[in-house]
Amino acid sequence: MRIETHTALTTAPGALPLIGHSVSLLRDPLRFLNSLTGYSDLVRIRIGPLKPVLVCDPELSHQVFADDRTFDKGGPLYDRARDIMGNSLLTCPHNQHRRFRRLLQPAFTPQNYPRYASAMAHEVGRLVDSWSEGQAITVLDEMTTLAARCLTGTLFTDNTLSPEAQADLISDVKHILAGAYVRTVIPPQLARLALLSDHRYQQARKRLDATAAHIVRSYRARDAGSGDLLSIIMSIQDNPTLSEGNAQHLSNDELAKVILNFLLAGTETLANAPAWSLYLLARSPQASKRLHDEVDHVLPNGQAAGYDDQTRLPFTARVITEAMRLYPPVWITSRRTTTDTHLGRHSIPQGTIVLLSPYLIHHRPDIYPNPESFDPDRWENQQPHKPPRNAFAAFGSGARKCIGDTFSMTESTIAVATICARWHIEPLPDQNIRVTAQAVLQPKNFQARLTRRRA
Ligand code: HEM
């Protein structure tokens, strides 16, 4: 006979009447999460009337990621994301996901990366060439522009957009994402009201929708694809054997939503990985010296790194991985249970919101000794205490794992290596650099002076 023991869930301390933990989640969410690393498996928190369960254990977190049928996309983060970008690969429920993923995955297979990497190297080269000796830069702004250009430069390369339309598109993406997190921790009615009364937001949404629709229409009107991401996706659509007939076809509207999904899911996340890496390197002379030694050896003339250089830049890759451990761009995500279920020793009823936090898991001292220290060598293959695979969740895991994971590592490696081969990044003195937890984790106010290392 099997005896089931179920344990009642503890509520995190500090809940205020009516609003619960909303203030802690708005004011200093990372501090709040750090205060919960002592909980072994699950803890209940309160956001106004909502009572989500936060997963603190890496194995349980992996279980939730892996069982996307029981723990489907839902909860405040995805409810808001659907308001913003509609139903597509990132936001769709489990029963629609397989179709989207099968139609889009071929654009992210290894044979495409050399082409994407050369578009990325072109954009990184353009950026580092535009900088001048002694110039002060806001690192995150530069990395956001770079991320948006790398995304648009790999998604649609055929001069579909004028330079002005590209600039509008980047600023619309930034505006739509700004404030997205705040709207997830305030009551839904207020969040909708805030969106409806934000004129600039409405304008950005309209223009972005129109731009995505324009891109799809102009790609449909062309004869042959040019090997960019969108034309690969479209060629799969047009090949009945690959797309299994018209039932699998993505409509023009669905394709436009795919573009929105990639731009909105990819821009800020992609900007923050190299921005955090540069920030951490600037604070660690030892790691910085090792990185410079590596890039000077691989890129002796300060040329932009290419696809094949990646295997010769192992320390650079470890720096980026460690930056994403310390500051995972997606620091929290959510699910909703579709049926009564169990998680560890707890029974979880249908309709429960489950929160997963890569940040919390990455800061557990029992998995990552001395979790606040920047130690790229944690990821050294020979390292006897290398963290278990399930304990690194920067890209999620399971069927809903980030489709852009390799894309992002490629871009970040090319960006960090090329920038550091060419320029010294010296933080400006007396800055109040803040970790800002918005839709993604950002190094706000990180400004640096550039000194040329090579022409
Ligand atoms: C460093 C950069 C990035 C990070 C840290 C990141 C992180 C993540 C995470 C954690 C998820 C899973 C979310 C969940 O399970 O709730 C995810 C999903 C996703 N990401 Fe990324 N992402 C990055 C870059 C990108 C890029 C560049 C793109 C587009 C090319 C992209 C497109 C997507 C999409 C479409 C999904 C949904 C996948 C699915 O449900 O099948 N991401 N990302």
Short mmCIF file of C-alpha atoms and ligand atoms in Angstrom, two decimals:
data_model
loop_
_atom_site.label_atom_id
_atom_site.label_comp_id
_atom_site.label_asym_id
_atom_site.label_seq_id
_atom_site.Cartn_x
_atom_site.Cartn_y
_atom_site.Cartn_z
CA MET A 1 0.00 0.00 0.00
CA ARG A 2 1.37 3.45 -0.97
CA ILE A 3 1.08 6.05 1.76
CA GLU A 4 1.10 9.63 0.45
CA THR A 5 2.35 12.30 2.81
CA HIS A 6 1.54 15.86 1.88
CA THR A 7 3.04 18.84 3.55
CA ALA A 8 1.32 22.20 3.88
CA LEU A 9 3.02 25.06 2.06
CA THR A 10 4.72 27.78 4.08
CA THR A 11 3.97 31.40 3.14
CA ALA A 12 7.04 33.62 2.72
CA PRO A 13 7.42 36.13 5.55
CA GLY A 14 6.63 39.83 5.07
CA ALA A 15 3.19 39.62 3.35
CA LEU A 16 1.16 42.81 3.91
CA PRO A 17 -2.64 42.82 4.21
CA LEU A 18 -4.36 42.96 0.76
CA ILE A 19 -1.23 43.53 -1.35
CA GLY A 20 0.82 40.61 0.00
CA HIS A 21 4.41 40.66 -1.30
CA SER A 22 3.74 43.10 -4.17
CA VAL A 23 5.80 45.86 -2.56
CA SER A 24 8.85 43.59 -2.05
CA LEU A 25 8.48 42.36 -5.64
CA LEU A 26 8.33 45.90 -6.97
CA ARG A 27 10.93 47.53 -4.74
CA ASP A 28 13.70 44.95 -4.55
CA PRO A 29 12.65 41.60 -6.03
CA LEU A 30 16.16 40.15 -6.01
CA ARG A 31 16.62 40.79 -2.34
CA PHE A 32 13.24 39.16 -1.78
CA LEU A 33 14.30 36.11 -3.81
CA ASN A 34 17.65 35.90 -2.02
CA SER A 35 15.78 35.82 1.29
CA LEU A 36 14.02 32.66 0.07
CA THR A 37 17.05 30.57 -0.92
CA GLY A 38 16.86 28.91 2.53
CA TYR A 39 13.52 27.28 1.63
CA SER A 40 14.16 23.74 0.54
CA ASP A 41 11.50 23.16 -2.10
CA LEU A 42 8.40 25.38 -2.46
CA VAL A 43 7.12 28.52 -0.79
CA ARG A 44 3.85 30.37 -1.22
CA ILE A 45 3.91 34.08 -1.95
CA ARG A 46 1.07 36.58 -2.38
CA ILE A 47 0.55 39.15 -5.13
CA GLY A 48 -2.69 40.93 -4.25
CA PRO A 49 -5.40 38.27 -4.49
CA LEU A 50 -3.09 35.79 -6.28
CA LYS A 51 -1.30 33.12 -4.24
CA PRO A 52 1.37 31.65 -6.51
CA VAL A 53 3.83 28.97 -5.46
CA LEU A 54 7.52 29.73 -5.96
CA VAL A 55 9.82 26.78 -6.70
CA CYS A 56 13.14 26.95 -4.80
CA ASP A 57 14.59 23.54 -5.63
CA PRO A 58 16.48 22.93 -8.93
CA GLU A 59 15.12 19.41 -9.45
CA LEU A 60 11.51 20.53 -8.90
CA SER A 61 12.13 23.53 -11.13
CA HIS A 62 13.39 21.18 -13.83
CA GLN A 63 10.32 18.95 -13.31
CA VAL A 64 8.02 21.93 -13.89
CA PHE A 65 9.92 23.02 -17.00
CA ALA A 66 9.90 19.45 -18.34
CA ASP A 67 6.18 18.69 -17.80
CA ASP A 68 4.71 21.41 -19.99
CA ARG A 69 1.37 19.57 -20.25
CA THR A 70 0.66 19.79 -16.49
CA PHE A 71 2.53 23.05 -15.95
CA ASP A 72 1.37 25.01 -18.98
CA LYS A 73 2.36 28.56 -19.92
CA GLY A 74 0.19 30.87 -17.80
CA GLY A 75 0.20 33.11 -14.78
CA PRO A 76 0.69 36.87 -14.63
CA LEU A 77 3.83 36.96 -16.80
CA TYR A 78 2.33 35.05 -19.70
CA ASP A 79 -1.12 36.63 -19.38
CA ARG A 80 0.56 40.03 -19.87
CA ALA A 81 2.90 38.69 -22.56
CA ARG A 82 -0.14 37.50 -24.57
CA ASP A 83 -1.65 40.99 -24.26
CA ILE A 84 1.56 42.37 -25.73
CA MET A 85 2.62 39.90 -28.42
CA GLY A 86 -0.41 37.72 -29.09
CA ASN A 87 -0.42 33.95 -29.31
CA SER A 88 2.75 32.49 -30.78
CA LEU A 89 5.69 30.20 -29.98
CA LEU A 90 6.64 31.94 -26.72
CA THR A 91 3.14 32.46 -25.37
CA CYS A 92 0.98 29.66 -26.83
CA PRO A 93 -0.49 26.89 -24.67
CA HIS A 94 0.88 23.34 -24.72
CA ASN A 95 -1.69 22.04 -27.24
CA GLN A 96 -0.49 24.51 -29.91
CA HIS A 97 3.19 24.47 -29.10
CA ARG A 98 4.37 21.43 -31.06
CA ARG A 99 3.11 22.82 -34.35
CA PHE A 100 4.83 26.19 -33.87
CA ARG A 101 8.08 24.68 -32.67
CA ARG A 102 8.28 22.17 -35.55
CA LEU A 103 7.78 24.89 -38.10
CA LEU A 104 10.32 27.27 -36.57
CA GLN A 105 13.05 24.97 -35.24
CA PRO A 106 14.67 24.30 -38.68
CA ALA A 107 15.77 27.96 -38.80
CA PHE A 108 17.84 27.30 -35.66
CA THR A 109 19.73 24.19 -36.81
CA PRO A 110 23.57 24.18 -36.72
CA GLN A 111 24.10 24.59 -40.49
CA ASN A 112 22.51 28.05 -40.36
CA TYR A 113 24.78 29.47 -37.69
CA PRO A 114 27.86 30.30 -39.78
CA ARG A 115 25.62 32.61 -41.87
CA TYR A 116 24.00 34.19 -38.82
CA ALA A 117 27.42 34.57 -37.19
CA SER A 118 28.79 36.51 -40.14
CA ALA A 119 25.79 38.89 -39.99
CA MET A 120 26.46 39.28 -36.24
CA ALA A 121 30.20 39.88 -36.80
CA HIS A 122 29.29 42.54 -39.38
CA GLU A 123 27.05 44.33 -36.83
CA VAL A 124 29.59 44.07 -34.00
CA GLY A 125 32.32 45.38 -36.35
CA ARG A 126 30.06 48.29 -37.31
CA LEU A 127 29.49 49.13 -33.65
CA VAL A 128 33.14 49.00 -32.51
CA ASP A 129 34.19 50.99 -35.60
CA SER A 130 31.72 53.72 -34.69
CA TRP A 131 33.27 54.28 -31.23
CA SER A 132 36.03 56.83 -30.69
CA GLU A 133 38.94 57.22 -28.28
CA GLY A 134 37.88 58.60 -24.89
CA GLN A 135 34.16 58.33 -25.69
CA ALA A 136 31.83 57.57 -22.77
CA ILE A 137 29.14 55.00 -23.50
CA THR A 138 26.12 53.67 -21.62
CA VAL A 139 26.95 50.01 -22.05
CA LEU A 140 23.39 48.66 -21.92
CA ASP A 141 22.18 51.13 -24.58
CA GLU A 142 24.99 50.11 -26.91
CA MET A 143 24.32 46.42 -26.33
CA THR A 144 20.57 46.92 -26.92
CA THR A 145 21.20 48.61 -30.23
CA LEU A 146 23.61 45.82 -31.14
CA ALA A 147 21.12 43.09 -30.12
CA ALA A 148 18.33 44.68 -32.16
CA ARG A 149 20.61 45.06 -35.19
CA CYS A 150 21.82 41.45 -34.89
CA LEU A 151 18.24 40.24 -34.68
CA THR A 152 16.96 42.29 -37.57
CA GLY A 153 20.18 41.58 -39.53
CA THR A 154 19.63 37.82 -39.25
CA LEU A 155 15.83 37.77 -39.41
CA PHE A 156 15.30 39.85 -42.54
CA THR A 157 18.32 41.00 -44.47
CA ASP A 158 16.85 42.19 -47.72
CA ASN A 159 16.59 45.93 -47.12
CA THR A 160 12.94 45.32 -46.35
CA LEU A 161 13.07 48.25 -43.96
CA SER A 162 14.61 51.67 -44.49
CA PRO A 163 17.19 52.75 -41.86
CA GLU A 164 14.51 55.07 -40.37
CA ALA A 165 11.98 52.23 -40.16
CA GLN A 166 14.65 50.04 -38.47
CA ALA A 167 15.31 52.78 -35.90
CA ASP A 168 11.56 53.16 -35.25
CA LEU A 169 11.25 49.41 -34.85
CA ILE A 170 14.06 49.30 -32.25
CA SER A 171 12.57 52.19 -30.28
CA ASP A 172 9.08 50.61 -30.40
CA VAL A 173 10.43 47.30 -29.07
CA LYS A 174 12.19 49.15 -26.23
CA HIS A 175 9.06 51.11 -25.37
CA ILE A 176 6.79 48.08 -25.36
CA LEU A 177 9.12 46.18 -23.03
CA ALA A 178 9.57 49.13 -20.63
CA GLY A 179 7.09 48.76 -17.80
CA ALA A 180 6.10 45.21 -18.82
CA TYR A 181 7.27 43.78 -15.48
CA VAL A 182 5.50 46.42 -13.35
CA ARG A 183 2.26 45.48 -15.08
CA THR A 184 2.67 41.84 -13.98
CA VAL A 185 2.81 42.62 -10.26
CA ILE A 186 -0.11 45.03 -10.15
CA PRO A 187 -3.70 43.79 -10.36
CA PRO A 188 -4.68 42.80 -13.95
CA GLN A 189 -7.46 45.43 -14.27
CA LEU A 190 -5.01 48.17 -13.34
CA ALA A 191 -2.43 46.77 -15.76
CA ARG A 192 -4.96 46.86 -18.65
CA LEU A 193 -6.00 50.38 -17.72
CA ALA A 194 -2.34 51.48 -17.61
CA LEU A 195 -1.82 50.06 -21.12
CA LEU A 196 -4.95 51.63 -22.56
CA SER A 197 -4.01 55.07 -21.24
CA ASP A 198 -0.38 54.86 -22.42
CA HIS A 199 -0.60 56.64 -25.76
CA ARG A 200 3.03 56.04 -26.72
CA TYR A 201 2.61 52.32 -25.98
CA GLN A 202 -0.50 52.10 -28.17
CA GLN A 203 1.31 53.89 -30.96
CA ALA A 204 4.35 51.57 -30.67
CA ARG A 205 2.11 48.47 -30.74
CA LYS A 206 0.26 49.66 -33.82
CA ARG A 207 3.44 50.58 -35.69
CA LEU A 208 5.20 47.33 -34.75
CA ASP A 209 2.21 45.24 -35.88
CA ALA A 210 2.14 47.14 -39.18
CA THR A 211 5.91 46.73 -39.68
CA ALA A 212 5.78 42.97 -39.04
CA ALA A 213 2.82 42.62 -41.46
CA HIS A 214 4.71 44.67 -44.08
CA ILE A 215 7.81 42.46 -43.76
CA VAL A 216 5.78 39.26 -44.22
CA ARG A 217 3.94 40.68 -47.25
CA SER A 218 7.16 41.79 -48.94
CA TYR A 219 8.81 38.39 -48.29
CA ARG A 220 5.77 36.60 -49.73
CA ALA A 221 6.09 38.70 -52.89
CA ARG A 222 9.72 37.66 -53.55
CA ASP A 223 10.96 34.80 -55.69
CA ALA A 224 13.79 33.29 -53.71
CA GLY A 225 14.97 33.32 -50.15
CA SER A 226 18.25 34.87 -49.13
CA GLY A 227 19.15 32.43 -46.34
CA ASP A 228 18.04 34.71 -43.51
CA LEU A 229 15.91 33.41 -40.66
CA LEU A 230 12.60 34.54 -42.05
CA SER A 231 13.23 33.17 -45.53
CA ILE A 232 14.26 29.80 -44.04
CA ILE A 233 11.02 29.72 -42.05
CA MET A 234 9.07 30.64 -45.17
CA SER A 235 10.77 28.03 -47.30
CA ILE A 236 9.72 25.38 -44.76
CA GLN A 237 6.17 26.69 -44.94
CA ASP A 238 6.25 26.39 -48.70
CA ASN A 239 7.62 22.85 -48.71
CA PRO A 240 4.67 20.47 -48.19
CA THR A 241 6.90 17.52 -47.22
CA LEU A 242 8.56 19.50 -44.46
CA SER A 243 5.52 21.36 -43.31
CA GLU A 244 3.27 18.28 -43.63
CA GLY A 245 0.77 19.98 -45.86
CA ASN A 246 -1.23 23.11 -45.58
CA ALA A 247 -2.73 22.21 -42.20
CA GLN A 248 0.67 23.06 -40.77
CA HIS A 249 1.03 26.30 -42.68
CA LEU A 250 1.58 29.48 -40.69
CA SER A 251 -0.71 32.23 -41.94
CA ASN A 252 0.64 35.71 -42.68
CA ASP A 253 -0.77 36.87 -39.38
CA GLU A 254 0.95 34.03 -37.50
CA LEU A 255 4.24 34.81 -39.24
CA ALA A 256 3.96 38.46 -38.24
CA LYS A 257 3.43 37.31 -34.63
CA VAL A 258 6.52 35.11 -34.90
CA ILE A 259 8.53 38.20 -35.85
CA LEU A 260 7.09 40.07 -32.85
CA ASN A 261 7.87 37.11 -30.59
CA PHE A 262 11.49 36.96 -31.70
CA LEU A 263 12.00 40.71 -31.42
CA LEU A 264 10.30 41.03 -28.05
CA ALA A 265 11.73 37.83 -26.53
CA GLY A 266 15.16 38.34 -28.07
CA THR A 267 16.18 41.99 -27.90
CA GLU A 268 16.56 42.78 -24.21
CA THR A 269 17.66 39.29 -23.21
CA LEU A 270 20.29 39.31 -25.94
CA ALA A 271 21.50 42.79 -24.89
CA ASN A 272 21.91 41.92 -21.25
CA ALA A 273 24.17 38.87 -21.52
CA PRO A 274 27.14 40.81 -23.03
CA ALA A 275 26.31 43.94 -20.97
CA TRP A 276 26.61 41.95 -17.72
CA SER A 277 29.74 40.21 -18.99
CA LEU A 278 31.43 43.56 -19.70
CA TYR A 279 30.30 44.88 -16.31
CA LEU A 280 31.73 41.88 -14.44
CA LEU A 281 34.97 41.96 -16.43
CA ALA A 282 35.41 45.65 -15.65
CA ARG A 283 35.21 44.80 -11.94
CA SER A 284 37.58 41.84 -12.10
CA PRO A 285 41.12 42.73 -13.32
CA GLN A 286 42.19 39.09 -13.09
CA ALA A 287 39.36 37.75 -15.30
CA SER A 288 39.79 40.73 -17.61
CA LYS A 289 43.51 39.95 -18.10
CA ARG A 290 42.74 36.30 -18.91
CA LEU A 291 40.08 37.32 -21.38
CA HIS A 292 42.39 39.83 -23.07
CA ASP A 293 45.12 37.17 -23.34
CA GLU A 294 42.63 34.84 -25.00
CA VAL A 295 41.21 37.35 -27.48
CA ASP A 296 44.67 38.75 -28.31
CA HIS A 297 45.74 35.24 -29.26
CA VAL A 298 42.63 34.44 -31.34
CA LEU A 299 42.03 37.90 -32.84
CA PRO A 300 45.59 39.30 -33.09
CA ASN A 301 44.63 42.13 -35.43
CA GLY A 302 41.53 43.13 -33.50
CA GLN A 303 39.32 41.72 -36.26
CA ALA A 304 35.70 40.78 -35.50
CA ALA A 305 35.37 37.23 -34.16
CA GLY A 306 33.74 34.72 -36.52
CA TYR A 307 31.78 31.51 -36.18
CA ASP A 308 34.87 29.24 -36.17
CA ASP A 309 36.64 31.32 -33.53
CA GLN A 310 34.13 30.28 -30.88
CA THR A 311 35.86 26.97 -30.10
CA ARG A 312 39.07 28.91 -29.46
CA LEU A 313 37.37 31.28 -27.02
CA PRO A 314 36.53 28.94 -24.11
CA PHE A 315 37.27 31.48 -21.37
CA THR A 316 35.06 34.08 -23.09
CA ALA A 317 32.22 31.53 -23.18
CA ARG A 318 32.73 30.76 -19.46
CA VAL A 319 32.60 34.48 -18.63
CA ILE A 320 29.25 34.78 -20.47
CA THR A 321 27.82 31.66 -18.80
CA GLU A 322 28.89 32.91 -15.37
CA ALA A 323 27.39 36.36 -16.12
CA MET A 324 24.10 34.63 -17.00
CA ARG A 325 24.30 32.60 -13.80
CA LEU A 326 24.75 35.69 -11.64
CA TYR A 327 22.32 37.83 -13.63
CA PRO A 328 20.02 35.58 -15.68
CA PRO A 329 18.19 37.97 -18.03
CA VAL A 330 14.95 35.99 -17.53
CA TRP A 331 15.06 36.01 -13.75
CA ILE A 332 11.49 34.80 -13.22
CA THR A 333 8.85 33.03 -15.30
CA SER A 334 5.45 31.50 -14.64
CA ARG A 335 3.20 28.50 -15.30
CA ARG A 336 -0.38 27.48 -14.45
CA THR A 337 -1.34 23.89 -13.53
CA THR A 338 -3.87 22.31 -15.88
CA THR A 339 -4.83 19.54 -13.44
CA ASP A 340 -4.47 18.58 -9.76
CA THR A 341 -0.90 17.39 -9.31
CA HIS A 342 2.03 16.93 -6.93
CA LEU A 343 5.29 18.76 -6.65
CA GLY A 344 7.76 17.24 -4.19
CA ARG A 345 5.83 16.54 -1.00
CA HIS A 346 3.04 18.98 -1.81
CA SER A 347 -0.27 18.59 -3.59
CA ILE A 348 -0.94 21.39 -6.02
CA PRO A 349 -4.51 22.01 -7.19
CA GLN A 350 -5.49 22.72 -10.80
CA GLY A 351 -5.21 26.41 -11.70
CA THR A 352 -2.28 27.13 -9.33
CA ILE A 353 0.23 29.68 -10.57
CA VAL A 354 3.75 28.32 -10.27
CA LEU A 355 6.71 30.71 -10.39
CA LEU A 356 10.15 29.57 -11.53
CA SER A 357 13.15 31.75 -10.84
CA PRO A 358 16.48 31.02 -12.56
CA TYR A 359 17.90 33.82 -10.36
CA LEU A 360 16.92 32.08 -7.12
CA ILE A 361 18.24 28.69 -8.28
CA HIS A 362 21.50 30.27 -9.50
CA HIS A 363 22.09 31.89 -6.10
CA ARG A 364 21.62 28.85 -3.89
CA PRO A 365 24.82 28.49 -1.84
CA ASP A 366 24.44 24.69 -1.60
CA ILE A 367 24.74 24.43 -5.42
CA TYR A 368 26.98 27.39 -6.18
CA PRO A 369 29.45 27.88 -3.31
CA ASN A 370 30.05 31.55 -2.67
CA PRO A 371 27.17 32.37 -5.04
CA GLU A 372 27.74 36.13 -5.24
CA SER A 373 31.32 35.81 -6.49
CA PHE A 374 32.09 36.04 -10.21
CA ASP A 375 33.99 32.82 -10.92
CA PRO A 376 34.05 31.82 -14.62
CA ASP A 377 36.09 28.73 -13.70
CA ARG A 378 33.01 27.14 -12.13
CA TRP A 379 32.23 26.14 -15.71
CA GLU A 380 35.66 24.64 -16.43
CA ASN A 381 35.08 21.09 -17.74
CA GLN A 382 37.77 19.59 -15.51
CA GLN A 383 36.33 21.30 -12.44
CA PRO A 384 35.40 18.52 -9.97
CA HIS A 385 32.48 20.53 -8.50
CA LYS A 386 30.99 21.68 -11.79
CA PRO A 387 27.33 22.61 -11.10
CA PRO A 388 24.73 19.99 -12.15
CA ARG A 389 23.11 20.64 -15.53
CA ASN A 390 19.64 21.17 -14.12
CA ALA A 391 20.90 23.92 -11.85
CA PHE A 392 21.59 26.28 -14.79
CA ALA A 393 18.27 27.62 -16.04
CA ALA A 394 19.14 30.85 -17.89
CA PHE A 395 17.47 29.47 -21.05
CA GLY A 396 14.81 27.41 -19.24
CA SER A 397 14.63 23.71 -20.09
CA GLY A 398 12.39 21.01 -21.57
CA ALA A 399 10.17 21.49 -24.62
CA ARG A 400 9.77 25.23 -23.94
CA LYS A 401 13.51 25.87 -23.70
CA CYS A 402 14.65 29.05 -25.44
CA ILE A 403 14.79 28.55 -29.22
CA GLY A 404 17.44 31.29 -29.37
CA ASP A 405 19.94 29.75 -26.89
CA THR A 406 22.71 28.94 -29.39
CA PHE A 407 21.94 32.14 -31.29
CA SER A 408 22.45 34.12 -28.07
CA MET A 409 25.67 32.38 -27.05
CA THR A 410 27.03 32.95 -30.56
CA GLU A 411 26.14 36.65 -30.55
CA SER A 412 27.41 37.20 -27.01
CA THR A 413 30.73 35.45 -27.70
CA ILE A 414 31.29 37.40 -30.91
CA ALA A 415 30.34 40.66 -29.18
CA VAL A 416 32.40 40.27 -25.98
CA ALA A 417 35.49 38.93 -27.79
CA THR A 418 35.46 41.60 -30.51
CA ILE A 419 34.76 44.49 -28.14
CA CYS A 420 37.50 43.41 -25.72
CA ALA A 421 40.00 42.79 -28.53
CA ARG A 422 39.51 46.36 -29.69
CA TRP A 423 38.63 48.45 -26.61
CA HIS A 424 39.32 48.81 -22.89
CA ILE A 425 36.05 49.38 -21.06
CA GLU A 426 36.78 51.54 -18.00
CA PRO A 427 33.77 52.23 -15.74
CA LEU A 428 33.29 55.96 -15.10
CA PRO A 429 34.11 56.86 -11.47
CA ASP A 430 31.45 57.37 -8.78
CA GLN A 431 28.63 55.68 -10.60
CA ASN A 432 25.60 54.32 -8.89
CA ILE A 433 25.26 51.16 -10.98
CA ARG A 434 22.01 49.42 -10.10
CA VAL A 435 20.74 45.93 -10.83
CA THR A 436 17.27 46.62 -12.14
CA ALA A 437 14.81 43.76 -12.25
CA GLN A 438 12.32 44.63 -14.97
CA ALA A 439 11.14 42.26 -17.68
CA VAL A 440 14.84 41.26 -17.67
CA LEU A 441 17.72 41.92 -15.25
CA GLN A 442 19.62 45.01 -16.34
CA PRO A 443 22.83 46.80 -15.30
CA LYS A 444 21.24 50.27 -15.23
CA ASN A 445 23.52 53.34 -15.32
CA PHE A 446 26.67 51.38 -16.25
CA GLN A 447 28.70 53.97 -18.12
CA ALA A 448 32.23 53.40 -19.33
CA ARG A 449 35.05 55.31 -21.00
CA LEU A 450 36.59 53.68 -24.06
CA THR A 451 40.34 53.42 -24.61
CA ARG A 452 41.57 51.94 -27.84
CA ARG A 453 43.60 48.71 -27.55
CA ARG A 454 44.02 48.31 -31.30
CA ALA A 455 43.18 50.23 -34.43
C1 HEM B 1 20.71 35.67 -23.62
C2 HEM B 1 19.61 35.70 -24.35
C3 HEM B 1 18.35 34.95 -24.01
C4 HEM B 1 17.91 34.42 -22.83
C5 HEM B 1 18.63 34.44 -21.47
C6 HEM B 1 16.63 33.80 -23.07
C7 HEM B 1 15.90 33.12 -22.10
C8 HEM B 1 14.75 32.41 -22.38
C9 HEM B 1 14.04 31.60 -21.41
C10 HEM B 1 14.41 31.43 -19.95
C11 HEM B 1 12.99 31.02 -22.06
C12 HEM B 1 11.99 30.06 -21.44
C13 HEM B 1 10.86 30.83 -20.81
C14 HEM B 1 9.89 29.91 -20.08
O1 HEM B 1 10.05 28.70 -20.08
O2 HEM B 1 8.94 30.47 -19.48
C15 HEM B 1 13.01 31.48 -23.42
C16 HEM B 1 12.10 31.11 -24.39
C17 HEM B 1 12.09 31.63 -25.67
N1 HEM B 1 13.02 32.47 -26.22
FE1 HEM B 1 14.70 33.14 -25.32
N2 HEM B 1 16.30 33.97 -24.38
C18 HEM B 1 17.31 34.66 -25.00
C19 HEM B 1 17.37 35.03 -26.33
C20 HEM B 1 16.42 34.77 -27.26
C21 HEM B 1 16.49 35.15 -28.66
C22 HEM B 1 17.65 35.87 -29.30
C23 HEM B 1 15.31 34.76 -29.23
C24 HEM B 1 14.88 34.89 -30.68
C25 HEM B 1 15.64 34.64 -31.69
C26 HEM B 1 14.52 34.12 -28.22
C27 HEM B 1 13.28 33.56 -28.42
C28 HEM B 1 12.61 32.78 -27.50
C29 HEM B 1 11.38 32.08 -27.79
C30 HEM B 1 10.58 32.17 -29.11
C31 HEM B 1 11.06 31.35 -26.65
C32 HEM B 1 9.88 30.39 -26.48
C33 HEM B 1 10.31 28.99 -26.88
C34 HEM B 1 9.20 27.95 -26.77
O3 HEM B 1 8.28 28.11 -25.95
O4 HEM B 1 9.27 26.96 -27.52
N3 HEM B 1 15.22 34.14 -27.04
N4 HEM B 1 14.08 32.32 -23.60
#
